[in-house]
Amino acid sequence: MAKKNKAVGALVTCNLLLVTFLCSCNKPQEPLYQEQILALGALVDISIWGVEPERARRASTAISEDFNRIHTTWHAWQTSPLTRINETIAAGAAATVDTGMIALIGQAKELSVKSGGLFNPAIGRLIAAWGFHSDEPHGPPPDVTTIAALVAAHPSMDALQIEGDTLKSNNPALQLDFGAIGQGYAVDVAIAHLRKLGIQNAIVNASGDIRVIGKHGDRPWRIGIRDPRGSGIIASLEMQGDESIVSSGTYERFYDYQGTRYHHIIDPRSGYPARGVTSVTVVHSDATTADAASTALLAAGPQEWWKTARDMGIKQALMIDEQGVVHMDPALAKRIRFEVTPSPKLEIVPGL
Ligand code: AMP
Ligand code: MG
């Protein structure tokens, strides 16, 4: 799954959109274990609090195996179970898929419907045409006719029939790409695994897709939200128990071609990289839903992001537009602390 092609695909991004924010509170004697692993083509930060280091180290290794398994299963452009499914359904045949994969594909279909097709993991061909099925995204961008034809072919999750463990589609233009959801999914799998291992207090941060459980001693975990215009943190918030916070940003994957910048989040309605929004951050219980939503809200654009959040059942979200104005709902606004001076221009939208 090319996450964020970065997640699953292979793009190493150095720009963590969300960063764990522990430095100021990490006293040397505290039982805080931190490790960074390279998985899904991206950096994954693991923080575990309150268990002895050897147990934490073993848990980190287990998680890194989870990430690697997910990476090889869902890779969107190197031969993988996913590319084999794509070949089979494009030929009009039924693909038999293992249960674990079917569960995520079914969930992605539901999320896609709720987003009104703005989160559309069926647009693999468009993503490839834009040069993002590559470890190093590159131009030239596709020509107008190619984009128009790919949009007119209406690849959508509606055209994917899921029956038991088989997948079929009557639309040969449908090509699955789970880059928008893969990292969030992997984070959920990792947190479930940690829990199974008896770990109650942890953060898993896969390039800005974060899920938090428990606390950092007697204090909540505090998470920083990356400033889309620089390398610092624009704001932070304390996490409440088991919660996920996921961002999508136009600067996570992009290339410049003849003076124009092309980023990796495609508006399925136009077939072009989405315009008007620089980043979106979603707070939700599970990271898979938050990941699908962050992509959908960015694709929705500055006028419709809020409606899309509502449609997807998201209660807390923040959008930064191309002018640097921060838009957020009142519930999230109560929790956010800006970390830059002066604070950015802020617009509070109606409650979600
Ligand atoms: P994220 O960083 O979670 O927003 O995911 C971005 C990745 O999702 C891209 O690199 C593409 O692989 C894929 N993608 C781009 N646009 C869309 C879209 N509208 N719906 C679903 N997946 C998308
Ligand atoms: Mg996403």
Tab-separated table of C-alpha atoms and ligand atoms in Angstrom:
chain	number	residue	atom	x	y	z
A	1	MET	CA	0.000	0.000	0.000
A	2	ALA	CA	1.769	2.914	-1.109
A	3	LYS	CA	1.097	5.254	1.571
A	4	LYS	CA	0.962	7.448	1.788
A	5	ASN	CA	2.746	5.652	-0.638
A	6	LYS	CA	5.145	6.664	1.815
A	7	ALA	CA	3.802	4.188	4.181
A	8	VAL	CA	3.393	1.375	2.137
A	9	GLY	CA	4.900	2.381	-0.993
A	10	ALA	CA	8.325	3.422	-0.536
A	11	LEU	CA	8.699	6.983	-0.147
A	12	VAL	CA	10.894	7.937	2.608
A	13	THR	CA	9.652	11.213	3.889
A	14	CYS	CA	11.677	13.176	6.323
A	15	ASN	CA	8.819	15.529	6.982
A	16	LEU	CA	6.807	14.057	9.780
A	17	LEU	CA	3.611	16.000	9.701
A	18	LEU	CA	2.769	15.118	13.216
A	19	VAL	CA	5.529	14.582	15.647
A	20	THR	CA	5.547	13.140	19.065
A	21	PHE	CA	6.352	15.800	21.521
A	22	LEU	CA	8.112	14.251	24.402
A	23	CYS	CA	11.413	15.985	24.754
A	24	SER	CA	10.510	18.395	27.490
A	25	CYS	CA	8.977	15.777	29.739
A	26	ASN	CA	11.350	12.872	29.323
A	27	LYS	CA	13.225	12.657	32.607
A	28	PRO	CA	16.200	10.282	32.421
A	29	GLN	CA	14.949	7.957	35.151
A	30	GLU	CA	11.556	7.492	33.535
A	31	PRO	CA	10.694	4.092	32.078
A	32	LEU	CA	10.244	5.512	28.608
A	33	TYR	CA	11.486	3.340	25.740
A	34	GLN	CA	11.792	4.984	22.324
A	35	GLU	CA	12.812	3.408	19.075
A	36	GLN	CA	12.690	4.452	15.452
A	37	ILE	CA	12.285	1.801	12.778
A	38	LEU	CA	12.210	2.063	9.003
A	39	ALA	CA	9.087	0.310	7.773
A	40	LEU	CA	6.653	0.762	4.903
A	41	GLY	CA	9.298	2.939	3.359
A	42	ALA	CA	8.838	5.422	6.160
A	43	LEU	CA	10.103	6.160	9.628
A	44	VAL	CA	8.017	4.766	12.454
A	45	ASP	CA	8.548	6.130	15.960
A	46	ILE	CA	7.550	3.865	18.801
A	47	SER	CA	7.333	5.114	22.379
A	48	ILE	CA	6.445	2.710	25.163
A	49	TRP	CA	6.086	3.771	28.764
A	50	GLY	CA	6.181	1.742	31.929
A	51	VAL	CA	7.670	-1.631	31.004
A	52	GLU	CA	11.212	-2.894	31.300
A	53	PRO	CA	13.416	-2.068	28.284
A	54	GLU	CA	13.879	-5.655	27.102
A	55	ARG	CA	10.127	-6.237	26.934
A	56	ALA	CA	9.657	-2.920	25.134
A	57	ARG	CA	12.405	-3.843	22.665
A	58	ARG	CA	10.733	-7.181	21.881
A	59	ALA	CA	7.416	-5.400	21.369
A	60	SER	CA	9.070	-2.946	18.954
A	61	THR	CA	10.490	-5.828	16.952
A	62	ALA	CA	7.058	-7.449	16.768
A	63	ILE	CA	5.568	-4.209	15.487
A	64	SER	CA	8.242	-3.790	12.906
A	65	GLU	CA	7.349	-7.263	11.573
A	66	ASP	CA	3.696	-6.173	11.360
A	67	PHE	CA	4.676	-3.111	9.345
A	68	ASN	CA	6.844	-5.145	7.000
A	69	ARG	CA	4.109	-7.717	6.402
A	70	ILE	CA	1.604	-4.958	5.617
A	71	HIS	CA	4.122	-3.291	3.322
A	72	THR	CA	4.661	-6.394	1.205
A	73	THR	CA	0.958	-7.310	1.134
A	74	TRP	CA	-0.344	-3.965	-0.031
A	75	HIS	CA	2.430	-2.570	-2.169
A	76	ALA	CA	0.777	-0.690	-5.015
A	77	TRP	CA	3.469	-0.909	-7.681
A	78	GLN	CA	5.909	-3.675	-6.802
A	79	THR	CA	4.589	-7.210	-7.278
A	80	SER	CA	2.423	-7.957	-4.251
A	81	PRO	CA	-0.870	-9.648	-3.376
A	82	LEU	CA	-2.489	-6.285	-4.160
A	83	THR	CA	-0.963	-5.958	-7.639
A	84	ARG	CA	-2.079	-9.544	-8.355
A	85	ILE	CA	-5.642	-8.649	-7.315
A	86	ASN	CA	-5.519	-5.614	-9.597
A	87	GLU	CA	-4.370	-7.692	-12.565
A	88	THR	CA	-7.065	-10.299	-11.994
A	89	ILE	CA	-9.987	-7.930	-11.612
A	90	ALA	CA	-8.812	-5.753	-14.536
A	91	ALA	CA	-9.036	-8.901	-16.675
A	92	GLY	CA	-12.659	-9.317	-15.545
A	93	ALA	CA	-11.931	-12.412	-13.437
A	94	ALA	CA	-12.683	-13.064	-9.762
A	95	ALA	CA	-9.745	-12.675	-7.368
A	96	THR	CA	-9.622	-14.836	-4.279
A	97	VAL	CA	-8.339	-12.799	-1.384
A	98	ASP	CA	-7.346	-13.733	2.138
A	99	THR	CA	-9.659	-12.782	4.977
A	100	GLY	CA	-7.445	-10.086	6.450
A	101	MET	CA	-7.231	-8.267	3.137
A	102	ILE	CA	-10.954	-8.560	2.476
A	103	ALA	CA	-11.710	-6.933	5.836
A	104	LEU	CA	-9.680	-3.813	5.018
A	105	ILE	CA	-10.963	-3.663	1.434
A	106	GLY	CA	-14.550	-3.816	2.761
A	107	GLN	CA	-13.823	-1.097	5.301
A	108	ALA	CA	-12.200	1.056	2.609
A	109	LYS	CA	-15.278	0.629	0.421
A	110	GLU	CA	-17.539	1.846	3.240
A	111	LEU	CA	-15.289	4.812	3.989
A	112	SER	CA	-15.135	5.692	0.309
A	113	VAL	CA	-18.931	5.739	0.062
A	114	LYS	CA	-19.207	7.940	3.190
A	115	SER	CA	-16.670	10.380	1.731
A	116	GLY	CA	-18.741	10.748	-1.427
A	117	GLY	CA	-15.882	9.179	-3.375
A	118	LEU	CA	-13.307	11.794	-2.307
A	119	PHE	CA	-11.381	9.037	-0.558
A	120	ASN	CA	-11.242	6.761	-3.555
A	121	PRO	CA	-8.781	3.862	-3.347
A	122	ALA	CA	-9.916	2.755	-6.827
A	123	ILE	CA	-7.967	5.536	-8.602
A	124	GLY	CA	-4.665	3.672	-8.767
A	125	ARG	CA	-4.336	4.407	-12.478
A	126	LEU	CA	-4.625	8.142	-11.935
A	127	ILE	CA	-2.074	8.021	-9.124
A	128	ALA	CA	0.295	6.067	-11.363
A	129	ALA	CA	-0.302	8.453	-14.283
A	130	TRP	CA	0.721	11.366	-12.043
A	131	GLY	CA	4.057	9.672	-11.339
A	132	PHE	CA	3.383	8.606	-7.756
A	133	HIS	CA	3.770	4.868	-8.268
A	134	SER	CA	7.447	5.253	-7.758
A	135	ASP	CA	9.836	5.546	-4.850
A	136	GLU	CA	10.829	8.898	-6.289
A	137	PRO	CA	7.747	10.701	-7.612
A	138	HIS	CA	8.478	12.333	-10.927
A	139	GLY	CA	7.058	14.148	-13.949
A	140	PRO	CA	6.152	14.777	-16.593
A	141	PRO	CA	2.551	15.084	-15.456
A	142	PRO	CA	-0.004	13.278	-17.615
A	143	ASP	CA	-1.562	15.196	-20.500
A	144	VAL	CA	-5.086	16.587	-20.379
A	145	THR	CA	-6.523	13.815	-22.580
A	146	THR	CA	-5.091	11.040	-20.414
A	147	ILE	CA	-6.504	12.622	-17.244
A	148	ALA	CA	-9.912	13.191	-18.843
A	149	ALA	CA	-10.064	9.558	-20.008
A	150	LEU	CA	-9.097	8.216	-16.586
A	151	VAL	CA	-11.753	10.352	-14.862
A	152	ALA	CA	-14.404	9.478	-17.475
A	153	ALA	CA	-13.815	5.773	-16.829
A	154	HIS	CA	-15.242	6.372	-13.307
A	155	PRO	CA	-13.066	4.053	-11.250
A	156	SER	CA	-14.929	3.755	-7.966
A	157	MET	CA	-15.331	1.380	-5.051
A	158	ASP	CA	-19.010	1.013	-6.002
A	159	ALA	CA	-17.857	-1.061	-8.957
A	160	LEU	CA	-16.020	-3.478	-6.685
A	161	GLN	CA	-18.090	-6.509	-5.785
A	162	ILE	CA	-17.064	-8.244	-2.585
A	163	GLU	CA	-18.567	-11.701	-2.154
A	164	GLY	CA	-17.125	-13.843	0.615
A	165	ASP	CA	-13.438	-14.037	-0.123
A	166	THR	CA	-13.665	-12.996	-3.765
A	167	LEU	CA	-13.429	-9.659	-5.481
A	168	LYS	CA	-14.711	-8.771	-8.906
A	169	SER	CA	-15.340	-5.675	-10.919
A	170	ASN	CA	-17.097	-4.901	-14.145
A	171	ASN	CA	-14.990	-1.761	-14.519
A	172	PRO	CA	-11.542	-2.578	-15.931
A	173	ALA	CA	-10.400	0.978	-15.056
A	174	LEU	CA	-10.569	0.178	-11.343
A	175	GLN	CA	-7.129	-0.175	-9.799
A	176	LEU	CA	-6.787	-0.427	-6.038
A	177	ASP	CA	-4.258	1.742	-4.215
A	178	PHE	CA	-4.373	1.813	-0.418
A	179	GLY	CA	-1.760	4.521	-0.010
A	180	ALA	CA	-4.277	6.798	1.690
A	181	ILE	CA	-5.209	4.336	4.393
A	182	GLY	CA	-2.297	1.921	4.724
A	183	GLN	CA	-0.299	3.718	7.339
A	184	GLY	CA	-3.301	4.334	9.545
A	185	TYR	CA	-4.237	0.683	9.229
A	186	ALA	CA	-0.706	-0.407	10.108
A	187	VAL	CA	-0.755	1.842	13.169
A	188	ASP	CA	-4.030	0.265	14.328
A	189	VAL	CA	-2.589	-3.229	13.822
A	190	ALA	CA	0.525	-2.254	15.782
A	191	ILE	CA	-1.432	-0.813	18.708
A	192	ALA	CA	-3.642	-3.927	18.861
A	193	HIS	CA	-0.487	-6.025	18.928
A	194	LEU	CA	1.044	-3.961	21.740
A	195	ARG	CA	-2.123	-4.367	23.762
A	196	LYS	CA	-2.015	-8.123	23.214
A	197	LEU	CA	1.508	-8.051	24.585
A	198	GLY	CA	0.170	-6.350	27.715
A	199	ILE	CA	1.464	-2.870	26.925
A	200	GLN	CA	-0.951	-0.185	28.074
A	201	ASN	CA	0.929	3.062	27.457
A	202	ALA	CA	2.399	3.761	24.034
A	203	ILE	CA	2.525	5.889	20.910
A	204	VAL	CA	2.996	4.547	17.406
A	205	ASN	CA	3.815	7.324	14.946
A	206	ALA	CA	4.158	6.296	11.299
A	207	SER	CA	5.230	9.476	9.516
A	208	GLY	CA	2.544	11.532	11.152
A	209	ASP	CA	-0.153	8.890	11.452
A	210	ILE	CA	-0.345	8.462	15.192
A	211	ARG	CA	-2.268	6.375	17.671
A	212	VAL	CA	-1.829	6.767	21.378
A	213	ILE	CA	-2.840	4.501	24.245
A	214	GLY	CA	-2.675	5.228	27.943
A	215	LYS	CA	-0.464	7.904	29.411
A	216	HIS	CA	3.066	9.015	29.924
A	217	GLY	CA	3.284	8.280	33.625
A	218	ASP	CA	0.707	10.482	35.305
A	219	ARG	CA	0.593	12.879	32.342
A	220	PRO	CA	-1.231	12.523	29.032
A	221	TRP	CA	0.873	12.146	25.889
A	222	ARG	CA	1.285	15.459	24.081
A	223	ILE	CA	1.456	15.437	20.283
A	224	GLY	CA	2.796	18.205	18.070
A	225	ILE	CA	1.230	19.079	14.721
A	226	ARG	CA	3.757	19.927	12.087
A	227	ASP	CA	3.721	23.398	10.576
A	228	PRO	CA	3.036	22.810	6.870
A	229	ARG	CA	5.145	25.850	5.966
A	230	GLY	CA	8.278	24.841	7.806
A	231	SER	CA	9.894	22.075	9.729
A	232	GLY	CA	8.615	23.098	13.167
A	233	ILE	CA	5.476	22.479	15.138
A	234	ILE	CA	2.515	24.770	14.657
A	235	ALA	CA	0.365	23.467	17.508
A	236	SER	CA	0.089	20.679	20.031
A	237	LEU	CA	-2.561	18.857	21.979
A	238	GLU	CA	-2.856	16.345	24.769
A	239	MET	CA	-4.225	12.980	23.793
A	240	GLN	CA	-7.059	11.455	25.764
A	241	GLY	CA	-6.607	7.729	26.365
A	242	ASP	CA	-6.938	5.689	23.189
A	243	GLU	CA	-6.998	8.172	20.326
A	244	SER	CA	-5.590	8.658	16.853
A	245	ILE	CA	-4.380	11.797	15.142
A	246	VAL	CA	-3.584	11.626	11.446
A	247	SER	CA	-2.524	14.270	8.943
A	248	SER	CA	-2.371	14.545	5.180
A	249	GLY	CA	-0.239	17.229	3.599
A	250	THR	CA	0.489	18.372	0.079
A	251	TYR	CA	4.184	18.538	0.876
A	252	GLU	CA	4.497	14.918	1.955
A	253	ARG	CA	5.062	13.712	-1.611
A	254	PHE	CA	5.455	15.980	-4.599
A	255	TYR	CA	7.662	16.844	-7.543
A	256	ASP	CA	8.408	20.000	-9.471
A	257	TYR	CA	8.124	19.947	-13.224
A	258	GLN	CA	8.892	22.961	-15.387
A	259	GLY	CA	8.300	25.344	-12.521
A	260	THR	CA	5.049	23.832	-11.261
A	261	ARG	CA	4.649	21.729	-8.130
A	262	TYR	CA	2.499	18.585	-8.293
A	263	HIS	CA	1.536	16.854	-5.049
A	264	HIS	CA	0.184	13.380	-4.392
A	265	ILE	CA	-3.410	13.850	-3.266
A	266	ILE	CA	-5.669	13.633	-6.268
A	267	ASP	CA	-9.152	15.079	-6.407
A	268	PRO	CA	-11.037	12.187	-8.032
A	269	ARG	CA	-13.596	14.642	-9.463
A	270	SER	CA	-11.062	16.517	-11.597
A	271	GLY	CA	-8.260	13.958	-11.803
A	272	TYR	CA	-5.777	16.688	-10.776
A	273	PRO	CA	-3.887	17.248	-7.514
A	274	ALA	CA	-6.346	18.826	-5.058
A	275	ARG	CA	-6.184	22.605	-4.674
A	276	GLY	CA	-6.689	25.105	-1.886
A	277	VAL	CA	-5.673	23.052	1.165
A	278	THR	CA	-2.139	22.482	2.440
A	279	SER	CA	-2.847	20.064	5.246
A	280	VAL	CA	-5.593	18.389	7.201
A	281	THR	CA	-5.397	16.819	10.651
A	282	VAL	CA	-8.104	14.486	11.915
A	283	VAL	CA	-8.569	13.258	15.485
A	284	HIS	CA	-10.587	10.069	15.757
A	285	SER	CA	-10.683	6.833	17.712
A	286	ASP	CA	-9.037	4.595	15.104
A	287	ALA	CA	-6.218	5.559	12.769
A	288	THR	CA	-7.607	3.739	9.704
A	289	THR	CA	-10.722	5.931	9.600
A	290	ALA	CA	-8.709	9.044	10.440
A	291	ASP	CA	-6.297	8.255	7.597
A	292	ALA	CA	-9.044	7.792	4.996
A	293	ALA	CA	-10.706	10.977	6.250
A	294	SER	CA	-7.555	13.118	6.212
A	295	THR	CA	-7.059	12.305	2.521
A	296	ALA	CA	-10.736	12.827	1.698
A	297	LEU	CA	-10.873	16.194	3.482
A	298	LEU	CA	-7.808	17.421	1.658
A	299	ALA	CA	-9.257	16.286	-1.673
A	300	ALA	CA	-12.574	17.965	-0.782
A	301	GLY	CA	-10.945	21.408	-0.767
A	302	PRO	CA	-11.360	24.524	1.390
A	303	GLN	CA	-15.112	24.863	0.861
A	304	GLU	CA	-16.214	21.269	1.328
A	305	TRP	CA	-13.737	19.719	3.795
A	306	TRP	CA	-16.010	20.383	6.707
A	307	LYS	CA	-19.059	18.760	5.093
A	308	THR	CA	-16.954	15.729	4.158
A	309	ALA	CA	-15.789	15.433	7.777
A	310	ARG	CA	-19.410	15.390	8.887
A	311	ASP	CA	-20.360	12.804	6.286
A	312	MET	CA	-17.532	10.563	7.492
A	313	GLY	CA	-18.514	10.834	11.161
A	314	ILE	CA	-15.392	12.823	12.095
A	315	LYS	CA	-15.889	15.015	15.170
A	316	GLN	CA	-12.551	16.834	15.381
A	317	ALA	CA	-10.566	18.154	12.442
A	318	LEU	CA	-8.257	20.969	11.475
A	319	MET	CA	-7.570	22.299	7.990
A	320	ILE	CA	-4.781	24.677	6.968
A	321	ASP	CA	-5.490	26.459	3.712
A	322	GLU	CA	-3.017	27.702	1.126
A	323	GLN	CA	-2.975	31.139	2.781
A	324	GLY	CA	-1.887	29.590	6.092
A	325	VAL	CA	-5.243	30.174	7.824
A	326	VAL	CA	-6.089	27.448	10.341
A	327	HIS	CA	-9.716	26.302	10.290
A	328	MET	CA	-11.014	23.984	12.992
A	329	ASP	CA	-14.120	22.886	14.810
A	330	PRO	CA	-14.852	24.166	18.325
A	331	ALA	CA	-14.171	20.819	20.061
A	332	LEU	CA	-10.656	20.579	18.665
A	333	ALA	CA	-10.077	24.323	19.149
A	334	LYS	CA	-10.542	23.823	22.907
A	335	ARG	CA	-7.692	21.299	22.975
A	336	ILE	CA	-5.192	22.964	20.663
A	337	ARG	CA	-2.293	25.035	21.938
A	338	PHE	CA	-0.457	27.030	19.280
A	339	GLU	CA	3.309	26.688	19.448
A	340	VAL	CA	4.190	29.603	17.141
A	341	THR	CA	4.175	33.329	17.792
A	342	PRO	CA	2.249	35.105	16.559
A	343	SER	CA	-0.504	32.492	16.398
A	344	PRO	CA	-1.787	31.866	12.882
A	345	LYS	CA	-5.041	33.375	11.693
A	346	LEU	CA	-7.791	31.144	13.009
A	347	GLU	CA	-11.300	30.429	11.800
A	348	ILE	CA	-13.612	28.321	13.908
A	349	VAL	CA	-16.125	26.365	11.839
A	350	PRO	CA	-19.445	25.105	13.217
A	351	GLY	CA	-19.306	21.971	15.378
A	352	LEU	CA	-18.894	18.686	13.560
B	1	AMP	P1	-2.411	10.400	2.614
B	1	AMP	O1	-1.015	10.864	2.823
B	1	AMP	O2	-2.959	9.505	3.684
B	1	AMP	O3	-3.347	11.546	2.337
B	1	AMP	O4	-2.402	9.467	1.334
B	1	AMP	C1	-1.974	9.943	0.075
B	1	AMP	C2	-1.791	8.763	-0.864
B	1	AMP	O5	-3.081	8.189	-1.129
B	1	AMP	C3	-1.260	9.156	-2.211
B	1	AMP	O6	0.161	9.076	-2.235
B	1	AMP	C4	-1.919	8.148	-3.146
B	1	AMP	O7	-1.249	6.913	-3.117
B	1	AMP	C5	-3.254	7.943	-2.514
B	1	AMP	N1	-4.305	8.897	-2.964
B	1	AMP	C6	-4.154	10.109	-3.542
B	1	AMP	N2	-5.345	10.706	-3.708
B	1	AMP	C7	-6.272	9.840	-3.226
B	1	AMP	C8	-7.695	9.892	-3.097
B	1	AMP	N3	-8.411	10.953	-3.486
B	1	AMP	N4	-8.313	8.808	-2.553
B	1	AMP	C9	-7.609	7.727	-2.149
B	1	AMP	N5	-6.281	7.627	-2.244
B	1	AMP	C10	-5.613	8.679	-2.746
B	2	MG	MG	-4.837	9.275	4.461
